[in-house]
Coordinates of C-alpha atoms in Angstrom, one line a residue:
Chain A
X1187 CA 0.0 0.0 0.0
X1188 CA 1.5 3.5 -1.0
X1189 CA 2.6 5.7 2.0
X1190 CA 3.2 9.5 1.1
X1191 CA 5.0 11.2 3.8
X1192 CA 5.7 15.2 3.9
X1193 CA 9.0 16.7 6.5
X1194 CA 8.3 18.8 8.1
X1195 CA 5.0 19.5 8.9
X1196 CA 5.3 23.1 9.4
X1197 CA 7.7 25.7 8.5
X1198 CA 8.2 29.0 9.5
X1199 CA 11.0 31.2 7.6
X1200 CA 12.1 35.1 7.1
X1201 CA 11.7 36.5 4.0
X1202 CA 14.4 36.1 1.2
X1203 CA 15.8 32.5 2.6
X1204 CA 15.8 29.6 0.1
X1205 CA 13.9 26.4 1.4
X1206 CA 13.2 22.8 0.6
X1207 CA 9.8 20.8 1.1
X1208 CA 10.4 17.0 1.3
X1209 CA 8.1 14.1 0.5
X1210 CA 8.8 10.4 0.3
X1211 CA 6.9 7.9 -0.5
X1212 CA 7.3 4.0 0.0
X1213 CA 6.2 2.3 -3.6
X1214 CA 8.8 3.4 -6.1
X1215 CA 6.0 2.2 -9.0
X1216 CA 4.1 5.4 -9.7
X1217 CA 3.4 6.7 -12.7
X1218 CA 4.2 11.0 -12.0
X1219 CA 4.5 12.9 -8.6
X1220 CA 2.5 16.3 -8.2
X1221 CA 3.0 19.4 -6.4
X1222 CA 0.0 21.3 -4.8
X1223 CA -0.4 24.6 -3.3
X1224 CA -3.8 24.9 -0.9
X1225 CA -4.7 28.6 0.8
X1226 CA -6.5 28.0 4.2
X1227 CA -10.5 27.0 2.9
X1228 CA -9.6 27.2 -0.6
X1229 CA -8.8 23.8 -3.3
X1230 CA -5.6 23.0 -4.6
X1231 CA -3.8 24.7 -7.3
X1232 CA -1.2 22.4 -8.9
X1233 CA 2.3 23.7 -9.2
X1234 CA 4.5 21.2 -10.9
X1235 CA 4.0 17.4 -12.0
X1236 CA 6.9 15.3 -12.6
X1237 CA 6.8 12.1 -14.7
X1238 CA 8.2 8.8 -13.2
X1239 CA 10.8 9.3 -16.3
X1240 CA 11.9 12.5 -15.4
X1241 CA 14.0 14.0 -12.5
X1242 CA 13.2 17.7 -12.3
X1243 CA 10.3 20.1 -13.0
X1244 CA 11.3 23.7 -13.0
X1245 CA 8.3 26.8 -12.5
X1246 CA 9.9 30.4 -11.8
X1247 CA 11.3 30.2 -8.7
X1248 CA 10.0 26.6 -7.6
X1249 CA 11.5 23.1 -9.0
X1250 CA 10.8 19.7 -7.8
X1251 CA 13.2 17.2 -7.9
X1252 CA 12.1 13.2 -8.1
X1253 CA 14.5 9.9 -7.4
X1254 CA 11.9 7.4 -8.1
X1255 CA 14.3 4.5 -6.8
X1256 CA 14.9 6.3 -2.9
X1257 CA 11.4 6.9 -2.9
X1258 CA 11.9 10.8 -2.5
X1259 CA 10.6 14.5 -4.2
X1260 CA 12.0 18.0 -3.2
X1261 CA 10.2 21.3 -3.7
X1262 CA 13.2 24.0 -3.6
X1263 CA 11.5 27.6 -3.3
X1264 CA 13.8 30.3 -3.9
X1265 CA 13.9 33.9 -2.4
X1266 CA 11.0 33.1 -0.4
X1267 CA 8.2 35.9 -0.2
X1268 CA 5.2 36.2 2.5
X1269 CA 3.2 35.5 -0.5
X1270 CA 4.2 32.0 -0.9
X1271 CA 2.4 31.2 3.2
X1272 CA 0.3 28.2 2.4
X1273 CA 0.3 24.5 2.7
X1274 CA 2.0 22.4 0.2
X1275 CA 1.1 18.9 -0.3
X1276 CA 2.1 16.2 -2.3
X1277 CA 0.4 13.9 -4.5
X1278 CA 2.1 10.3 -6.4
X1279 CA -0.4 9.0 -9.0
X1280 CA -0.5 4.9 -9.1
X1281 CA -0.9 3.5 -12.5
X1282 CA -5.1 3.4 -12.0
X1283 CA -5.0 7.0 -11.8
X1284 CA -5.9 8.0 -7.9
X1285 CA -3.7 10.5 -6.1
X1286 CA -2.2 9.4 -3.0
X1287 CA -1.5 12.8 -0.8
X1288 CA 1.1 13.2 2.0
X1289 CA -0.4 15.3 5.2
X1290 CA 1.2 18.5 3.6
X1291 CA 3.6 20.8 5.1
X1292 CA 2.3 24.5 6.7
X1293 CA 4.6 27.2 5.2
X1294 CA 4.7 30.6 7.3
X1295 CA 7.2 33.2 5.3
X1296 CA 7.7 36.4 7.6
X1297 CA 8.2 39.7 6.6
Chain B
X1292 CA -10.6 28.4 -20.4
X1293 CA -12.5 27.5 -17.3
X1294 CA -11.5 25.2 -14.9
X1295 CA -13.2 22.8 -12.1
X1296 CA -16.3 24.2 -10.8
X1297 CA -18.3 23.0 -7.5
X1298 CA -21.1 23.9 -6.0
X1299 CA -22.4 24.7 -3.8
X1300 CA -19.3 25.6 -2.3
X1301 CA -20.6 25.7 1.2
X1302 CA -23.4 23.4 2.9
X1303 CA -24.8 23.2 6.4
X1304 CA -26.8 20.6 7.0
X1305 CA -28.7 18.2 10.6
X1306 CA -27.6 14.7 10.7
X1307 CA -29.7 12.2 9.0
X1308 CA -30.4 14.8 6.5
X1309 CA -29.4 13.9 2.5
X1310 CA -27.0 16.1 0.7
X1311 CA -26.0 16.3 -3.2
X1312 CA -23.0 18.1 -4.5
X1313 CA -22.2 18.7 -8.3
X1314 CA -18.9 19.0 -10.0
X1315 CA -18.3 20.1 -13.8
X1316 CA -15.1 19.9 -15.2
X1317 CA -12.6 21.4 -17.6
X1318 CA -14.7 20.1 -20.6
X1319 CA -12.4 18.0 -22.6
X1320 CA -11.5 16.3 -19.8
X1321 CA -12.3 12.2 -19.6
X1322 CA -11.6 11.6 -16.1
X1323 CA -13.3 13.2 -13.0
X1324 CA -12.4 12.2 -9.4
X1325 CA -13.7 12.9 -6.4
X1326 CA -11.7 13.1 -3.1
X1327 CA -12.4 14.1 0.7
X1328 CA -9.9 16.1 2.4
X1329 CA -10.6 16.6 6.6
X1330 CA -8.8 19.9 8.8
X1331 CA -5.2 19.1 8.7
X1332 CA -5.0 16.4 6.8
X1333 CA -4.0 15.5 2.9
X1334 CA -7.0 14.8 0.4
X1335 CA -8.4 11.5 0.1
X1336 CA -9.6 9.6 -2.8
X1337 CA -13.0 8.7 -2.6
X1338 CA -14.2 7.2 -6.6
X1339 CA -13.3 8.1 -10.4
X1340 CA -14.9 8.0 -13.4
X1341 CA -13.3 7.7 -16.9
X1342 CA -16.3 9.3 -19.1
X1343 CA -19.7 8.3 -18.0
X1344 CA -18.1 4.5 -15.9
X1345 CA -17.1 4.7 -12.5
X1346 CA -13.8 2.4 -12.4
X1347 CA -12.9 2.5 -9.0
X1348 CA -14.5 3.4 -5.3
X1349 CA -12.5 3.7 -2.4
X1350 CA -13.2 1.4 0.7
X1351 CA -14.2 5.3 2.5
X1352 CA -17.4 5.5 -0.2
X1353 CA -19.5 3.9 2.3
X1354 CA -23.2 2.7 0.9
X1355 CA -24.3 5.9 2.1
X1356 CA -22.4 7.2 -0.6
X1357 CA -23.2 7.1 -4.2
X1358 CA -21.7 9.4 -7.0
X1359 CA -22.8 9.3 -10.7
X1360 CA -21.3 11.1 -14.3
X1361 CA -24.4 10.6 -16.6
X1362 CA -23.3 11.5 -20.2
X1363 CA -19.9 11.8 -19.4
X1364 CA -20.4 15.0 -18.6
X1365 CA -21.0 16.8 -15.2
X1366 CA -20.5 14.2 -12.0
X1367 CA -23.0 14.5 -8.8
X1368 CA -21.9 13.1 -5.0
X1369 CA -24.8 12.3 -2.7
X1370 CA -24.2 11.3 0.8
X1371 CA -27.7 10.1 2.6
X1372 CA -28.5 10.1 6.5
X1373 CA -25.7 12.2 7.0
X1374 CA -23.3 11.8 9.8
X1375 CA -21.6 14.3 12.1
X1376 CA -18.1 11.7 10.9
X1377 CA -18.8 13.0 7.0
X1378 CA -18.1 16.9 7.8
X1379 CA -15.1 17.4 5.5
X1380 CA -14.1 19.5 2.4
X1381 CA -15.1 17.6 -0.6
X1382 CA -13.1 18.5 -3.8
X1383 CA -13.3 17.3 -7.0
X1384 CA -10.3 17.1 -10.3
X1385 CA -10.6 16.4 -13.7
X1386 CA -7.8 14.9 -15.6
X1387 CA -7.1 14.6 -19.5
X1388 CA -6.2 11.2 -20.0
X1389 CA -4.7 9.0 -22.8
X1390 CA -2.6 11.9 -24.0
X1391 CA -1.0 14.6 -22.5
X1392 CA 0.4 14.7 -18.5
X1393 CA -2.5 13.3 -17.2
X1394 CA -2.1 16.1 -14.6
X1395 CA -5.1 16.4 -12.0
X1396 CA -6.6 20.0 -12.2
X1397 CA -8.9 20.5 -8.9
X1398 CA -12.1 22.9 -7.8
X1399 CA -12.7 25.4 -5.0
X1400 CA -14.3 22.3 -3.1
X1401 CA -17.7 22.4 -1.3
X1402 CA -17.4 22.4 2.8
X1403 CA -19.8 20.5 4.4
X1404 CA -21.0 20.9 7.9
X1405 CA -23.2 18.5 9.5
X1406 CA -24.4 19.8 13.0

């Protein structure tokens, strides 16, 4: 049964510092690996999807990384900015087609 | 271009009471799911449909639960005798599938209360 995990759960940073979300997840047979953002009481808005073939996903200042064989995605934000406060979850798509989401990780970015 | 709509996007509602909750998405799109997501927690999936044929319900769709996609189109979630356990956001994505990214496009969501 696929586990997606998200470290850490929340996140608190100053403005202007570079930072990494991590997910892992524990069956390396997925088909791509999704990156959501979610304001408090709103839906998701998809940010970058990465395909099991590929290893990086780059989006103005955001890229995701995948290793598909340890199991593990980055999201690397750069120059953080108060703007970017939200929760970040992600999502590995089994070959059926359901998402599998990790619990998400709370980002706080202070002026 | 629009994208996933839901409504409504908020419902109150007395346990024991039946709800419905509609979903149209982006309109090319084949696939439509349907996932649960509760306060501090990721989504869940809860069913999908590829066109008008529901291929897979998750072991959460209890029998209360029954969601439909007639023509392909539009998809509808109805929960009856509603609990106080079913209060959630309920989202729903739509998906391009067979070519493309497959990549899952998601509504505001509709937040249901049961009180």
């Amino acid at each position: 049964k696929q586990e997606v995990t998200q470290i850490p759960a929340a996140l608190s940073v100053p403005e202007g510092e570079n930072l990494v979300l991590n997910c892992s997840f524990t069956d390396s047979a997925i088909y791509n690996l999704q990156w959501f953002r979610q304001d408090p009481g709103k839906g998701l808005t998809s940010l970058l999807l990465i395909q099991s073939s590929q290893r990086e996903q780059t989006s103005g200042r955001l890229n995701a990384s995948l290793d598909k064989s340890s199991g593990r995605s980055t999201l690397y934000i750069a120059a953080s900015q108060p703007g970017d406060s939200a929760t970040y979850l992600c999502a590995v798509r089994n070959q059926g087609g359901k998402l599998i989401f990790g619990q998400g990780t709370e980002l706080s970015v202070k002026p | 271009d629009t994208g996933v709509s839901q409504d409504p996007r908020h419902k109150i509602t007395k346990r024991g009471q039946n709800v419905t909750f509609r979903c149209d998405p982006i309109s090319e799109h084949n696939r439509l799911y349907w996932y649960r997501q509760t306060l501090g927690q990721g989504p869940e999936f809860l069913t999908y449909f590829q066109n008008e044929a529901q291929l897979e319900k998750s072991r959460l769709l209890s029998d209360r639960f029954s969601a439909e996609r007639p023509k392909g189109s539009f998809s509808t979630l109805e929960i009856q005798r509603t609990e106080q356990g079913d209060s959630a956001m309920y989202l729903c994505a739509s998906s391009l599938d067979g070519t493309g990214t497959y990549e899952q496009y998601f509504g505001p969501g509709t937040r249901l209360t049961v009180t």
